[in-house]
PDB file of C-alpha atoms in Angstrom:
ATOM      1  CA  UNK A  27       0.000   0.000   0.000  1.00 62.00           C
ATOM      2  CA  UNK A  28       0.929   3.569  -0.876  1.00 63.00           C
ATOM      3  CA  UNK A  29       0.238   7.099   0.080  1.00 68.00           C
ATOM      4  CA  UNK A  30       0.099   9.818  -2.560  1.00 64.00           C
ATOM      5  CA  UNK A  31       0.678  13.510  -1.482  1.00 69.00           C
ATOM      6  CA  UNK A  32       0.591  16.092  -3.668  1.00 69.00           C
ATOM      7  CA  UNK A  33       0.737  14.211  -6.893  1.00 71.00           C
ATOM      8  CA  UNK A  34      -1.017  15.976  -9.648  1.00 70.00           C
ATOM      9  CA  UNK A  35      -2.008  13.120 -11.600  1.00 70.00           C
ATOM     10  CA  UNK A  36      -3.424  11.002  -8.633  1.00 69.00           C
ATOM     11  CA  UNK A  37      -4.754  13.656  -6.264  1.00 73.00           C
ATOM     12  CA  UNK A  38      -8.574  12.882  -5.858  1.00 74.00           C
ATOM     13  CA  UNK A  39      -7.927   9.520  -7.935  1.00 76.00           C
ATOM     14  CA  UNK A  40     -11.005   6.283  -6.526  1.00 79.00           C
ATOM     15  CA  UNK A  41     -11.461   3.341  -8.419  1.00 83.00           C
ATOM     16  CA  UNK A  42      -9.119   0.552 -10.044  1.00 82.00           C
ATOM     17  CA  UNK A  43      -6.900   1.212 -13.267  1.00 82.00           C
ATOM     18  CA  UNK A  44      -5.473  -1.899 -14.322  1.00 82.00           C
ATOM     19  CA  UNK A  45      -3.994  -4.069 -10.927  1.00 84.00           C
ATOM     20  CA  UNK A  46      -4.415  -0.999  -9.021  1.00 87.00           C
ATOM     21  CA  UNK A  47      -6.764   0.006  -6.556  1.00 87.00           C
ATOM     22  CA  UNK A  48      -6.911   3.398  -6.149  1.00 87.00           C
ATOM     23  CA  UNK A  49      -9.363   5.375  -2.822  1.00 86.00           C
ATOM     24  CA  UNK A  50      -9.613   8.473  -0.976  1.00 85.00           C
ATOM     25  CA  UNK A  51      -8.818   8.067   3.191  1.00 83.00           C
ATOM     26  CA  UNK A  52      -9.143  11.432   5.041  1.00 80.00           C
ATOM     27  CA  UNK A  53      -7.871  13.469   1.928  1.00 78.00           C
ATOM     28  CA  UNK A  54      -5.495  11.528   1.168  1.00 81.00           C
ATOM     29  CA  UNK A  55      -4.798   9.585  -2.120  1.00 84.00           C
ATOM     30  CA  UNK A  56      -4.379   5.224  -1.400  1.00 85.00           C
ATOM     31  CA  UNK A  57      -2.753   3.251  -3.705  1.00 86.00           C
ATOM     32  CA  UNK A  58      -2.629  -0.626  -3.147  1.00 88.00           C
ATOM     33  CA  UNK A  59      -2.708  -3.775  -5.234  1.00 89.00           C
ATOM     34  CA  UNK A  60      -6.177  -5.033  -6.273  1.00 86.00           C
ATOM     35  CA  UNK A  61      -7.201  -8.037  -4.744  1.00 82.00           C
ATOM     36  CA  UNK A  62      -7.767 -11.135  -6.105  1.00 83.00           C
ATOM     37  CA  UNK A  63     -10.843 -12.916  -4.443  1.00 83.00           C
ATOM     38  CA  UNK A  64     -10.194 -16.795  -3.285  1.00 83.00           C
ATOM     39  CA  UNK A  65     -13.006 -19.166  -4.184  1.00 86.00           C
ATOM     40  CA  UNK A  66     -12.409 -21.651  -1.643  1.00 90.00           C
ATOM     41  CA  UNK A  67     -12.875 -20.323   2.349  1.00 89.00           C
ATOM     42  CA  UNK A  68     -11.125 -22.280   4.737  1.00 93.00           C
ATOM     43  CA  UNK A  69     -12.998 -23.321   7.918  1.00 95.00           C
ATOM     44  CA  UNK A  70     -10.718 -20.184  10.007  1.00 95.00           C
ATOM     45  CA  UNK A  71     -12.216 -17.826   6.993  1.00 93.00           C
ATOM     46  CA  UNK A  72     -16.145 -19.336   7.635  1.00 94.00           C
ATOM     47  CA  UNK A  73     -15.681 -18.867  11.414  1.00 96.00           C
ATOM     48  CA  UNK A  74     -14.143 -15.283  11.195  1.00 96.00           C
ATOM     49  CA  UNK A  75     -16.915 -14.075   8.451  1.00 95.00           C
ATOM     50  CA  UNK A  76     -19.791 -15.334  11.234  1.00 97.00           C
ATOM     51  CA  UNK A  77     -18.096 -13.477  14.128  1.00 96.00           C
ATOM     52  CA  UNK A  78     -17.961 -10.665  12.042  1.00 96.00           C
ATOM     53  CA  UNK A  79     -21.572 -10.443  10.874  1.00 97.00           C
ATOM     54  CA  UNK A  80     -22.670 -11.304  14.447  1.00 97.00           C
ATOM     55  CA  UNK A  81     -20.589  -8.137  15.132  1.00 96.00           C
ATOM     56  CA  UNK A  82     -22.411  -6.007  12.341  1.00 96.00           C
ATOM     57  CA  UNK A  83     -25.593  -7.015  13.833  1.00 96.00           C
ATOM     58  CA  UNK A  84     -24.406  -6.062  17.039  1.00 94.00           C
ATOM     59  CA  UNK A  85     -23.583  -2.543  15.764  1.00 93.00           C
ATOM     60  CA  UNK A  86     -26.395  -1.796  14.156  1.00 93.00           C
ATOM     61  CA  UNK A  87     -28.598  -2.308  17.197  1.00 91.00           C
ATOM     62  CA  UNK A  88     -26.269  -0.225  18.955  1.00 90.00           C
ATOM     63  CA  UNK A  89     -26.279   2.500  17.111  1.00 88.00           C
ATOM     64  CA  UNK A  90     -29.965   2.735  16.364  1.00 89.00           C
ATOM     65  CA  UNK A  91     -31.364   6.042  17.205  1.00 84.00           C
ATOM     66  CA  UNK A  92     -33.281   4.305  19.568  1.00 82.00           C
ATOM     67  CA  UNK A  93     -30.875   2.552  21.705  1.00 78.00           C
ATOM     68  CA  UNK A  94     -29.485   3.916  25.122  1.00 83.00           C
ATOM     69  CA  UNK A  95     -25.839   3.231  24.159  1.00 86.00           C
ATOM     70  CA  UNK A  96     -26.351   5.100  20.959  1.00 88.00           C
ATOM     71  CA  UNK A  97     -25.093   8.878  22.404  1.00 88.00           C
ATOM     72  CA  UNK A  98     -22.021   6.731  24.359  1.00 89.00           C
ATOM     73  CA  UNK A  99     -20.599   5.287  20.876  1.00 89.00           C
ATOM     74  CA  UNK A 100     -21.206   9.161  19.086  1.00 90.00           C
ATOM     75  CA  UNK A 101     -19.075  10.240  21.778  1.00 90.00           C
ATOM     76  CA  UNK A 102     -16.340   7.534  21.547  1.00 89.00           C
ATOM     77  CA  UNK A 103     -16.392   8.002  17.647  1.00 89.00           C
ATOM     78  CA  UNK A 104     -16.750  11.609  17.522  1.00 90.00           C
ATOM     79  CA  UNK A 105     -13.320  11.299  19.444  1.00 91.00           C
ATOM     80  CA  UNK A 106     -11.555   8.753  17.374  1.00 87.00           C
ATOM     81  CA  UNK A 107     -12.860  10.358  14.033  1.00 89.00           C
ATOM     82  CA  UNK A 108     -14.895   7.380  12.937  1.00 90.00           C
ATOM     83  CA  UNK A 109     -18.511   6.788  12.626  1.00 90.00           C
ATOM     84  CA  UNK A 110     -20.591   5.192  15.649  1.00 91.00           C
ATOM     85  CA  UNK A 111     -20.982   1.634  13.504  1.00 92.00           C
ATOM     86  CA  UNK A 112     -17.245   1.427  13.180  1.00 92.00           C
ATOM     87  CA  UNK A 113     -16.595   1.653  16.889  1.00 92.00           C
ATOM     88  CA  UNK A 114     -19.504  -0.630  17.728  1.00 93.00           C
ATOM     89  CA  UNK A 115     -18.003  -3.247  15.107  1.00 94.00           C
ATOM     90  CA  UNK A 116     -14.336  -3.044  16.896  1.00 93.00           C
ATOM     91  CA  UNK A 117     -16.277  -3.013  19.992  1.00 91.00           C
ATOM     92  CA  UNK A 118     -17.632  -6.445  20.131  1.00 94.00           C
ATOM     93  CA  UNK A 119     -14.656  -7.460  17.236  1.00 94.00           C
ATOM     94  CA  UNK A 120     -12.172  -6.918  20.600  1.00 92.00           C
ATOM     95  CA  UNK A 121     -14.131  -6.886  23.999  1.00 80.00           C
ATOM     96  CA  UNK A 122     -12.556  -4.340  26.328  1.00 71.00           C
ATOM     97  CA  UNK A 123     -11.157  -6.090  29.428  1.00 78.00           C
ATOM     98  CA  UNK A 124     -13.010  -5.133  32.473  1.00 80.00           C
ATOM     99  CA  UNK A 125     -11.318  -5.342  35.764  1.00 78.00           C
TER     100      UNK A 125
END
Protein backbone atom coordinates (compact mmCIF):
# COMPACT_ATOMS: atom_id res chain seq x y z
CA UNK A 1 0.00 0.00 0.00
CA UNK A 2 0.93 3.57 -0.88
CA UNK A 3 0.24 7.10 0.08
CA UNK A 4 0.10 9.82 -2.56
CA UNK A 5 0.68 13.51 -1.48
CA UNK A 6 0.59 16.09 -3.67
CA UNK A 7 0.74 14.21 -6.89
CA UNK A 8 -1.02 15.98 -9.65
CA UNK A 9 -2.01 13.12 -11.60
CA UNK A 10 -3.42 11.00 -8.63
CA UNK A 11 -4.75 13.66 -6.26
CA UNK A 12 -8.57 12.88 -5.86
CA UNK A 13 -7.93 9.52 -7.93
CA UNK A 14 -11.01 6.28 -6.53
CA UNK A 15 -11.46 3.34 -8.42
CA UNK A 16 -9.12 0.55 -10.04
CA UNK A 17 -6.90 1.21 -13.27
CA UNK A 18 -5.47 -1.90 -14.32
CA UNK A 19 -3.99 -4.07 -10.93
CA UNK A 20 -4.41 -1.00 -9.02
CA UNK A 21 -6.76 0.01 -6.56
CA UNK A 22 -6.91 3.40 -6.15
CA UNK A 23 -9.36 5.38 -2.82
CA UNK A 24 -9.61 8.47 -0.98
CA UNK A 25 -8.82 8.07 3.19
CA UNK A 26 -9.14 11.43 5.04
CA UNK A 27 -7.87 13.47 1.93
CA UNK A 28 -5.50 11.53 1.17
CA UNK A 29 -4.80 9.58 -2.12
CA UNK A 30 -4.38 5.22 -1.40
CA UNK A 31 -2.75 3.25 -3.71
CA UNK A 32 -2.63 -0.63 -3.15
CA UNK A 33 -2.71 -3.78 -5.23
CA UNK A 34 -6.18 -5.03 -6.27
CA UNK A 35 -7.20 -8.04 -4.74
CA UNK A 36 -7.77 -11.13 -6.11
CA UNK A 37 -10.84 -12.92 -4.44
CA UNK A 38 -10.19 -16.79 -3.28
CA UNK A 39 -13.01 -19.17 -4.18
CA UNK A 40 -12.41 -21.65 -1.64
CA UNK A 41 -12.88 -20.32 2.35
CA UNK A 42 -11.13 -22.28 4.74
CA UNK A 43 -13.00 -23.32 7.92
CA UNK A 44 -10.72 -20.18 10.01
CA UNK A 45 -12.22 -17.83 6.99
CA UNK A 46 -16.15 -19.34 7.64
CA UNK A 47 -15.68 -18.87 11.41
CA UNK A 48 -14.14 -15.28 11.20
CA UNK A 49 -16.92 -14.07 8.45
CA UNK A 50 -19.79 -15.33 11.23
CA UNK A 51 -18.10 -13.48 14.13
CA UNK A 52 -17.96 -10.67 12.04
CA UNK A 53 -21.57 -10.44 10.87
CA UNK A 54 -22.67 -11.30 14.45
CA UNK A 55 -20.59 -8.14 15.13
CA UNK A 56 -22.41 -6.01 12.34
CA UNK A 57 -25.59 -7.01 13.83
CA UNK A 58 -24.41 -6.06 17.04
CA UNK A 59 -23.58 -2.54 15.76
CA UNK A 60 -26.39 -1.80 14.16
CA UNK A 61 -28.60 -2.31 17.20
CA UNK A 62 -26.27 -0.23 18.96
CA UNK A 63 -26.28 2.50 17.11
CA UNK A 64 -29.96 2.73 16.36
CA UNK A 65 -31.36 6.04 17.21
CA UNK A 66 -33.28 4.30 19.57
CA UNK A 67 -30.87 2.55 21.71
CA UNK A 68 -29.48 3.92 25.12
CA UNK A 69 -25.84 3.23 24.16
CA UNK A 70 -26.35 5.10 20.96
CA UNK A 71 -25.09 8.88 22.40
CA UNK A 72 -22.02 6.73 24.36
CA UNK A 73 -20.60 5.29 20.88
CA UNK A 74 -21.21 9.16 19.09
CA UNK A 75 -19.07 10.24 21.78
CA UNK A 76 -16.34 7.53 21.55
CA UNK A 77 -16.39 8.00 17.65
CA UNK A 78 -16.75 11.61 17.52
CA UNK A 79 -13.32 11.30 19.44
CA UNK A 80 -11.55 8.75 17.37
CA UNK A 81 -12.86 10.36 14.03
CA UNK A 82 -14.89 7.38 12.94
CA UNK A 83 -18.51 6.79 12.63
CA UNK A 84 -20.59 5.19 15.65
CA UNK A 85 -20.98 1.63 13.50
CA UNK A 86 -17.25 1.43 13.18
CA UNK A 87 -16.60 1.65 16.89
CA UNK A 88 -19.50 -0.63 17.73
CA UNK A 89 -18.00 -3.25 15.11
CA UNK A 90 -14.34 -3.04 16.90
CA UNK A 91 -16.28 -3.01 19.99
CA UNK A 92 -17.63 -6.44 20.13
CA UNK A 93 -14.66 -7.46 17.24
CA UNK A 94 -12.17 -6.92 20.60
CA UNK A 95 -14.13 -6.89 24.00
CA UNK A 96 -12.56 -4.34 26.33
CA UNK A 97 -11.16 -6.09 29.43
CA UNK A 98 -13.01 -5.13 32.47
CA UNK A 99 -11.32 -5.34 35.76
Amino acid sequence: MAISRNNLVTQGLSGDVGGLLFRQVDGETIVSQKAVPSTVATEAQKVQRKRFQRAVIYARSETAASSETNEIYEAVAKKKKKKPHIVAVADFLNAPDIH
